[in-house]
Tab-separated table of C-alpha atoms in Angstrom:
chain	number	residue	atom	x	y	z
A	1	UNK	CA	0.000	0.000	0.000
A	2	UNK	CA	1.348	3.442	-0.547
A	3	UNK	CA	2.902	5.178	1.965
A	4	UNK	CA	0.530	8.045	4.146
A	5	UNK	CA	2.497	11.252	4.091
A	6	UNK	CA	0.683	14.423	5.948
A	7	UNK	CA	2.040	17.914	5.054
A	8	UNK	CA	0.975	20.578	7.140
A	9	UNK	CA	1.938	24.126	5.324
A	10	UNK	CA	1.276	26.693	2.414
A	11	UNK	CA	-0.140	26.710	-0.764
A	12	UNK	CA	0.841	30.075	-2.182
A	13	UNK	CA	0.166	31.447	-5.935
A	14	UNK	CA	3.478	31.918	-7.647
A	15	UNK	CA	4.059	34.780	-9.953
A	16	UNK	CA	7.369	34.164	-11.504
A	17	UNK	CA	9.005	36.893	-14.010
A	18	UNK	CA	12.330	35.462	-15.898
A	19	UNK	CA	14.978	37.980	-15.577
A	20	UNK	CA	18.938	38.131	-16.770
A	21	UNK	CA	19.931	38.925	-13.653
A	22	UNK	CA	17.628	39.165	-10.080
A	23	UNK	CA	16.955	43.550	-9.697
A	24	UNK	CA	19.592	45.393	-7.425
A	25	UNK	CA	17.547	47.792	-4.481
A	26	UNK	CA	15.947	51.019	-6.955
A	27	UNK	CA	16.240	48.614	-9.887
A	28	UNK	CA	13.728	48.601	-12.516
A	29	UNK	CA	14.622	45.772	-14.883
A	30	UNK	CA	12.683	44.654	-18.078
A	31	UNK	CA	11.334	41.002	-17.801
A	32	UNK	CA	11.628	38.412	-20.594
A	33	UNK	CA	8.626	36.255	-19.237
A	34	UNK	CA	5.446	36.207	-16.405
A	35	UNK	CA	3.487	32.786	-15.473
A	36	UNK	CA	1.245	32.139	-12.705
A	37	UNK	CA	2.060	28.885	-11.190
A	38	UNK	CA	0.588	26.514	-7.769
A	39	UNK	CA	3.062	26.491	-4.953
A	40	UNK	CA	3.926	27.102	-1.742
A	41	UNK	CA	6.001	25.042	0.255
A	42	UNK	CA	4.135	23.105	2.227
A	43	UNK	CA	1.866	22.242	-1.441
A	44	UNK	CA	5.284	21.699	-3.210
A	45	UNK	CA	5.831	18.787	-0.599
A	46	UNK	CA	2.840	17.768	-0.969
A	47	UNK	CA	2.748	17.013	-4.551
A	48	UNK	CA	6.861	15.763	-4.150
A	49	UNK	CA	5.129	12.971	-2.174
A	50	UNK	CA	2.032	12.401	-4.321
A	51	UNK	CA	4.153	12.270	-7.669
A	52	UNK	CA	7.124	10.521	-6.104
A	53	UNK	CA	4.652	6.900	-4.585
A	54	UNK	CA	3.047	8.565	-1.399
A	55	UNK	CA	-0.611	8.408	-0.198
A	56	UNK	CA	-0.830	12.275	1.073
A	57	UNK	CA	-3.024	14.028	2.899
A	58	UNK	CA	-2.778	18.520	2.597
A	59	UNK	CA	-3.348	20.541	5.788
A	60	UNK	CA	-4.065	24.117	5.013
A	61	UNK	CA	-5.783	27.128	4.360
A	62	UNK	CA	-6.588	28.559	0.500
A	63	UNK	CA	-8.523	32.064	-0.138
A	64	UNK	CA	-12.408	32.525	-1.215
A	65	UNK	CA	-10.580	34.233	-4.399
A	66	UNK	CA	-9.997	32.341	-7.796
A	67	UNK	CA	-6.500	31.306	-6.405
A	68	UNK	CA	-7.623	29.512	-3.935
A	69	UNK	CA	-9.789	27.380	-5.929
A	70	UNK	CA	-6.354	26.689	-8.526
A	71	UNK	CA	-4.468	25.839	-5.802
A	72	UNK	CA	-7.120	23.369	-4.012
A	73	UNK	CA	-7.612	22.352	-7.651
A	74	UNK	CA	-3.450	21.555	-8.698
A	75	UNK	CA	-3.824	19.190	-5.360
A	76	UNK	CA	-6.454	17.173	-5.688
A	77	UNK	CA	-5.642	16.586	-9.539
A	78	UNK	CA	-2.654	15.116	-7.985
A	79	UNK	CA	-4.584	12.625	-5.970
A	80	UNK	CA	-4.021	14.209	-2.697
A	81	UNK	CA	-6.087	14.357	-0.148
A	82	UNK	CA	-7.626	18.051	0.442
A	83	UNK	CA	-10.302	17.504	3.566
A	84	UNK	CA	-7.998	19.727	5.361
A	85	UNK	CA	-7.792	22.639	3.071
A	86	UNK	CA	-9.747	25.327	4.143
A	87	UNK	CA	-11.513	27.963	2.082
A	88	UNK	CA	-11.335	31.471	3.712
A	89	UNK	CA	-12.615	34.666	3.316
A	90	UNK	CA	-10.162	36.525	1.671
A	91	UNK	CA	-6.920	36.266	-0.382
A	92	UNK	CA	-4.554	33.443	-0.964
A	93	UNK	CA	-1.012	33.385	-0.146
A	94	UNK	CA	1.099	34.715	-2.975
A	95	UNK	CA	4.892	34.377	-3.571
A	96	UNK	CA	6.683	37.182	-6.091
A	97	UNK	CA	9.846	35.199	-7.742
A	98	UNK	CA	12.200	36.245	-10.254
A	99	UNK	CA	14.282	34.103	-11.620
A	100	UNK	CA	17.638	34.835	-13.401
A	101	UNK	CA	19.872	33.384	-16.040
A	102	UNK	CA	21.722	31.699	-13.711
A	103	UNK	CA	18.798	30.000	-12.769
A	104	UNK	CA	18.812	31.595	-9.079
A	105	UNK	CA	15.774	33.661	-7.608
A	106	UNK	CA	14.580	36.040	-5.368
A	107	UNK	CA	11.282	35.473	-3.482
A	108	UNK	CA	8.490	37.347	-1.739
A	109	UNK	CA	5.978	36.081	0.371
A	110	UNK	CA	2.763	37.366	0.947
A	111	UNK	CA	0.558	35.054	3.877
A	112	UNK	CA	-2.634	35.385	2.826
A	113	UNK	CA	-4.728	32.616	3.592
A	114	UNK	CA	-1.873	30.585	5.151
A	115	UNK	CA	-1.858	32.857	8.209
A	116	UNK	CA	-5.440	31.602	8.943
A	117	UNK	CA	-3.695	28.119	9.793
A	118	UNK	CA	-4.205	28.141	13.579
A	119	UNK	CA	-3.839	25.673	15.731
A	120	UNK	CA	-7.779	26.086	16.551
A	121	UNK	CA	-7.989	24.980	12.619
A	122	UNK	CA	-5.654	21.760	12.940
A	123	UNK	CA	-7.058	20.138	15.894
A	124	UNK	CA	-10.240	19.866	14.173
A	125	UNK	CA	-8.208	17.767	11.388
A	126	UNK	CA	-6.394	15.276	14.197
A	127	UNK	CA	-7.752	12.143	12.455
A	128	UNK	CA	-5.958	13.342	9.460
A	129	UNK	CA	-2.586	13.407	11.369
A	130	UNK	CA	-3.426	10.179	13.326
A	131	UNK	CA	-3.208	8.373	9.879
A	132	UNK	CA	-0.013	9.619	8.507
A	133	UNK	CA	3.614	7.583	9.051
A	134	UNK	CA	5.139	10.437	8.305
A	135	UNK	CA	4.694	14.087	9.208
A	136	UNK	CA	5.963	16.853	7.494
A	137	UNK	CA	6.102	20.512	8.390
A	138	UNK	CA	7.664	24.063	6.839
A	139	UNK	CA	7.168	27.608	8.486
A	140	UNK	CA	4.909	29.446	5.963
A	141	UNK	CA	1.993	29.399	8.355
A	142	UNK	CA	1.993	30.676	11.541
A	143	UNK	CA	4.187	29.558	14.721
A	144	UNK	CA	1.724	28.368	16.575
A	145	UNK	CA	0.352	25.933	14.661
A	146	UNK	CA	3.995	24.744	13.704
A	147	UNK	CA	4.974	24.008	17.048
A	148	UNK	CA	1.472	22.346	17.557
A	149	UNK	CA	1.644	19.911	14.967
A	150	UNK	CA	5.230	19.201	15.815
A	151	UNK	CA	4.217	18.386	19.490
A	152	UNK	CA	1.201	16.382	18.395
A	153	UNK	CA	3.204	14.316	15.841
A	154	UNK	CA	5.668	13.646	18.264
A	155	UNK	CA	2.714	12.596	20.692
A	156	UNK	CA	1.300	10.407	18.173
A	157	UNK	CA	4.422	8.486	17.564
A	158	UNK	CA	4.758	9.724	13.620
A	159	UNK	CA	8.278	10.241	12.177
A	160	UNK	CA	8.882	13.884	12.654
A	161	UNK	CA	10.493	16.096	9.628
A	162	UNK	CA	11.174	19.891	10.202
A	163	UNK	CA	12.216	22.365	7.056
A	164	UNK	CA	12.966	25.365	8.358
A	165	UNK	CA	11.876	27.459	5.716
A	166	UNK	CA	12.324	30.586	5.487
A	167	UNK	CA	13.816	30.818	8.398
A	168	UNK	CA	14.627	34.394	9.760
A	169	UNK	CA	14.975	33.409	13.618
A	170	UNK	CA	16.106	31.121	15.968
A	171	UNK	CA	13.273	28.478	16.407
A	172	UNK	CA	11.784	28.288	19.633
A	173	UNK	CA	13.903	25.890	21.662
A	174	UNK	CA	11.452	23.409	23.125
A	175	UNK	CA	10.791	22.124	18.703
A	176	UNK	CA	13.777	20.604	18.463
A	177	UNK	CA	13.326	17.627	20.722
A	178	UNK	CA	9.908	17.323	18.243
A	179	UNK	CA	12.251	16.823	15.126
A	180	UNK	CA	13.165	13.292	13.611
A	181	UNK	CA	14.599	14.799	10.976
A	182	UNK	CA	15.341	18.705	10.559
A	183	UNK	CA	16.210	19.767	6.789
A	184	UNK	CA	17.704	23.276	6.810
A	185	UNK	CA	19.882	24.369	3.464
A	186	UNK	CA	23.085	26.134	4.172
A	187	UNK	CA	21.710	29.702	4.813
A	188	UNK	CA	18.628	28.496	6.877
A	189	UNK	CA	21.200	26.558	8.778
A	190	UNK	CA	23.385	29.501	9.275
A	191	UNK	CA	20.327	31.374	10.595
A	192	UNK	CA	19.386	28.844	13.247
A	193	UNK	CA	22.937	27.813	13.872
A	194	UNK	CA	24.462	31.189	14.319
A	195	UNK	CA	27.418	29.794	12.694
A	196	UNK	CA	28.773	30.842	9.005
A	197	UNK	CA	27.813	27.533	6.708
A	198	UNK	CA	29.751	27.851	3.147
A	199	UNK	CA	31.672	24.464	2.909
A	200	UNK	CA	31.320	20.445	4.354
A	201	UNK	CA	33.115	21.658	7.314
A	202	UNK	CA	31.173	24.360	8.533
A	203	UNK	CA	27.690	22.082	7.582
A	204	UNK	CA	28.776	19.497	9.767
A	205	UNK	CA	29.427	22.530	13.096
A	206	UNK	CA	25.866	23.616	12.323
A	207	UNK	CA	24.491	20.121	12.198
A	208	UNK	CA	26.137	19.212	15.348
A	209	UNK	CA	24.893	22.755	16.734
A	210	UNK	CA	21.685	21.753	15.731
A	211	UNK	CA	20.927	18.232	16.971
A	212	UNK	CA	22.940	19.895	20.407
A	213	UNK	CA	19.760	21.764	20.436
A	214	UNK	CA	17.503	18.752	20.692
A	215	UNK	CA	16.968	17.964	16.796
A	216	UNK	CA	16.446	13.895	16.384
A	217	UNK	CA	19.103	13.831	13.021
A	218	UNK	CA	19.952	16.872	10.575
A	219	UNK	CA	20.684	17.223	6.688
A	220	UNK	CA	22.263	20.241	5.681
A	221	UNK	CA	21.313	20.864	1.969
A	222	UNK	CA	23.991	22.598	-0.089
A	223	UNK	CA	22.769	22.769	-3.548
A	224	UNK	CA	25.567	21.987	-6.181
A	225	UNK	CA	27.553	20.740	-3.333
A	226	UNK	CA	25.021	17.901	-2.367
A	227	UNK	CA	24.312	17.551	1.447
A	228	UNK	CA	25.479	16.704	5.079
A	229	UNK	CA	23.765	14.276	6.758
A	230	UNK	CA	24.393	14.005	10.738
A	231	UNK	CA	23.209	11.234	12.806
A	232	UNK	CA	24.444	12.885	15.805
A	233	UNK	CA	27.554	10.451	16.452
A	234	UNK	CA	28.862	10.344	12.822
A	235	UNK	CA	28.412	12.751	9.120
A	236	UNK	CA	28.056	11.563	5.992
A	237	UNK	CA	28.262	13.907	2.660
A	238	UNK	CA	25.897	12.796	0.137
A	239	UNK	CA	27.281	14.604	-3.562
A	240	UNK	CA	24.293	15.833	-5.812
A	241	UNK	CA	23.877	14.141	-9.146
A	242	UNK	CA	24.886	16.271	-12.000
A	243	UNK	CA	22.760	18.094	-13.913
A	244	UNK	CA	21.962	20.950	-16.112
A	245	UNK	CA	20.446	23.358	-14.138
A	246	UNK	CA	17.687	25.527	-15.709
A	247	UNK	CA	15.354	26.562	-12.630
A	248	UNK	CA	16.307	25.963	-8.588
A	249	UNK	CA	12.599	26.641	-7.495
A	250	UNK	CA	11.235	23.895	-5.561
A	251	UNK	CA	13.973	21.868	-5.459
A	252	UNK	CA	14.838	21.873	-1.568
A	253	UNK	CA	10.983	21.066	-1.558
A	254	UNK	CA	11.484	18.367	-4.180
A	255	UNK	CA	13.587	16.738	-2.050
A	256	UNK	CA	11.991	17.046	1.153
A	257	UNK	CA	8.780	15.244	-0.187
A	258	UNK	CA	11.001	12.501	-2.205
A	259	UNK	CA	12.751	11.995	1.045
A	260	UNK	CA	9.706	11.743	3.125
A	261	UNK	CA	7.996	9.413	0.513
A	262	UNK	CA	10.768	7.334	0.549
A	263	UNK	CA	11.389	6.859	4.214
A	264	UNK	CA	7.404	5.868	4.434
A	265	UNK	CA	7.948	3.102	1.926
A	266	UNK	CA	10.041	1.478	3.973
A	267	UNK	CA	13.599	2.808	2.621
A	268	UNK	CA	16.539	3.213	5.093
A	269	UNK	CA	17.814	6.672	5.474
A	270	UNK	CA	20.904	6.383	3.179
A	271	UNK	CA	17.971	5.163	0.217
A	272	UNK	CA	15.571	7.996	0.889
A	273	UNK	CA	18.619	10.719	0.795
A	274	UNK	CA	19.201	9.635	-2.814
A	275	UNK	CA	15.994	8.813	-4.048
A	276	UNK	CA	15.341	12.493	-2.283
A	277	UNK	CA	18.323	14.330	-4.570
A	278	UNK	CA	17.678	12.477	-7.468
A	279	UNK	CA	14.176	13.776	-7.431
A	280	UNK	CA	15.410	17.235	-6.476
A	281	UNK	CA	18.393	17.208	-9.771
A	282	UNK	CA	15.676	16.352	-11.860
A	283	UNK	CA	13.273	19.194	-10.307
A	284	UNK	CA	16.110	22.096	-11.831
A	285	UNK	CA	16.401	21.015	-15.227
A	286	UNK	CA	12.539	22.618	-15.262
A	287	UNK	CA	11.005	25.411	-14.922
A	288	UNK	CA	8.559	26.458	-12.118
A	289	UNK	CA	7.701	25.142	-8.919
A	290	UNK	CA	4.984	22.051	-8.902
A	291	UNK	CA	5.519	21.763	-12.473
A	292	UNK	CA	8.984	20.299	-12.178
A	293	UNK	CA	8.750	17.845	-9.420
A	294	UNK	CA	8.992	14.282	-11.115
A	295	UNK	CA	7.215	11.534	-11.247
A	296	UNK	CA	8.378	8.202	-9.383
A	297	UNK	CA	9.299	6.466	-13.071
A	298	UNK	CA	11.227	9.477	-14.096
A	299	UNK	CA	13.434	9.016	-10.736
A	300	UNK	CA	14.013	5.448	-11.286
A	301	UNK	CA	14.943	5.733	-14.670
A	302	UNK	CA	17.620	8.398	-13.711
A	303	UNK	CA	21.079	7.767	-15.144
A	304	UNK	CA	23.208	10.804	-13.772
C-alpha cells in the first residue's frame, strides 16, 4: 500500500518573471517572461510525495478568491487528499519570484490565507494526522500551529520532519526535541545555527549545533555541493547528481517530499537521501515550482 504522508503548510500562488539577472535595491529591470504557477512550500511537498509513490493528505488554508480554488484544484488533480484545506474569506497566499539566467531567484511572500492556519484549525483535522507515518512541516503558516503539529506528531508516535523554511529566527527551543529529521539548506542553517555555513566543514558545526539543540538527526542541503547528513555520532556527505540546471525553485521542496515518501515506503535513510536528490536534480532542469517535481518512473529511470 502506498505510503501516508501528511504535510501541514502553504499553498501560495506563484508569480514568476524570468529575468537576466535578479533587480539590485531602486532597480527597474525589463522582464523576458510572467506565469502564474501553484506552490507554496508546504503544497510543493505535498505534490513531491504524491508524484514521487506517497498516499498524502494537505493541511491548510486557500482564499475565497480564484487562487484559492487553482491551488485546491493543482492538489487534488494530484490525488491528494484536500479535507484539510480550508476555504477562507479573503486572499490566498502569494509568492513574487524572479528568476535569473543563472537560474537563481529572489522570493516574496505574501501570507494570505496561510496565516489563517491556527492551531484552533488543525485540531479539528487530528484524524488526518493520526493516519499519517510520516509528518511533514515548513514555516509558511503561523508559529503556533507549527509548534502544535510538531508536538502532536511527536505525541502520536509519527516520524517527525522539520524544514525550516524561510527561516529568519532562531526556532523556539522546546521544537527541536519534536524533530526526527530537521532539513535546513546552508543559509537556513546559518540562521538557526548562528554559525557561518559555506563548505562540508562548517555544515557538519551547524548540524552538530543543531541536533545539540535537541533535533532527532539533521541534513544540511547545499545545492551543487550535495548535502550533510548528521546522525548525531557520525556525518556523511551525500554529492548531488549532476545536472543541467535551468530553474532551482522547488527543489529543496522536491527533495523534502522525495525523502519523506521514501522513508514511508520502507527505505533506510541512506535510500531515501538519494531517491530524495535524485528527485530534487531532476526538479532544476525545469522550470517552475509544482511543475517540475517528477514523477516516481522518471526518478528510477535516472542515469546521472
Amino acid at each position: 500500500m502506498p505510503a501516508n504522508v501528511v504535510v501541514i503548510g502553504s499553498l501560495n500562488m506563484d508569480l514568476v518573471t524570468r529575468a537576466p539577472r535578479l533587480p539590485r535595491g531602486g532597480e527597474t529591470l525589463i522582464g523576458e517572461s510572467f506565469s502564474t504557477i501553484p506552490g507554496g512550500k508546504g503544497a510543493n511537498q505535498a505534490v513531491a510525495a504524491a508524484r514521487l509513490g506517497a498516499q498524502v493528505s494537505m493541511v491548510g488554508c486557500v482564499g475565497s478568491d480564484a487562487y484559492g480554488q487553482q491551488l485546491r484544484g493543482a492538489l487534488l488533480a494530484e490525488g491528494i487528499d484536500c479535507q484539510a484545506v480550508s476555504v477562507v474569506d479573503g486572499s490566498s497566499g502569494v509568492a513574487l519570484i524572479v528568476v535569473d539566467d543563472n537560474s537563481q531567484n529572489a522570493i516574496v511572500i505574501v501570507a494570505g490565507a496561510n496565516g489563517e492556519l491556527t492551531p484552533t484549525v488543525l485540531e479539528r483535522f487530528d484524524a488526518v494526522l493520526q493516519s499519517a507515518d510520516v509528518i511533514i512541516c515548513q514555516l509558511e503558516v503561523p508559529d503556533a500551529t507549527v509548534g502544535h503539529a510538531l508536538k502532536r506528531g511527536r505525541e502520536l508516535g509519527k516520524t517527525v520532519i522539520l524544514n525550516p523554511a524561510p527561516a529568519s529566527r532562531a526556532l523556539p527551543s522546546e521544537w527541536y526535541a519534536y524533530v526526527d529529521y530537521l532539513i535546513p539548506n546552508e543559509s537556513e542553517a546559518m540562521v538557526l545555527s548562528g554559525l557561518a555555513v559555506d563548505s562540508l566543514e562548517t555544515a557538519e558545526a551547524a548540524a552538530t549545533q543543531l541536533i545539540a539543540s535537541g533535533a532527532g538527526k539533521v541534513i544540511v542541503t547545499l545545492g551543487a555541493q550535495g548535502l550533510v547528513f548528521a546522525n548525531g555520532s557520525s556525518f556523511e556527505h551525500f554529492p548531488a547528481p549532476r545536472v543541467k540546471s535551468v530553474d532551482t525553485t522547488a527543489a529543496g521542496d522536491t527533495f523534502v517530499g522525495g525523502f519523506a515518501a521514501a522513508l514511508a515506503s520502507g527505505k533506510d535513510e541512506a535510500e531515501a537521501i538519494r531517491f530524495g536528490q535524485v528527485a530534487a536534480a531532476l526538479s532544476v532542469t525545469r522550470a517552475g515550482a509544482q511543475p517540475s517535481i517528477p514523477t516516481l518512473l522518471e526518478v528510477q529511470a535516472f542515469k546521472s
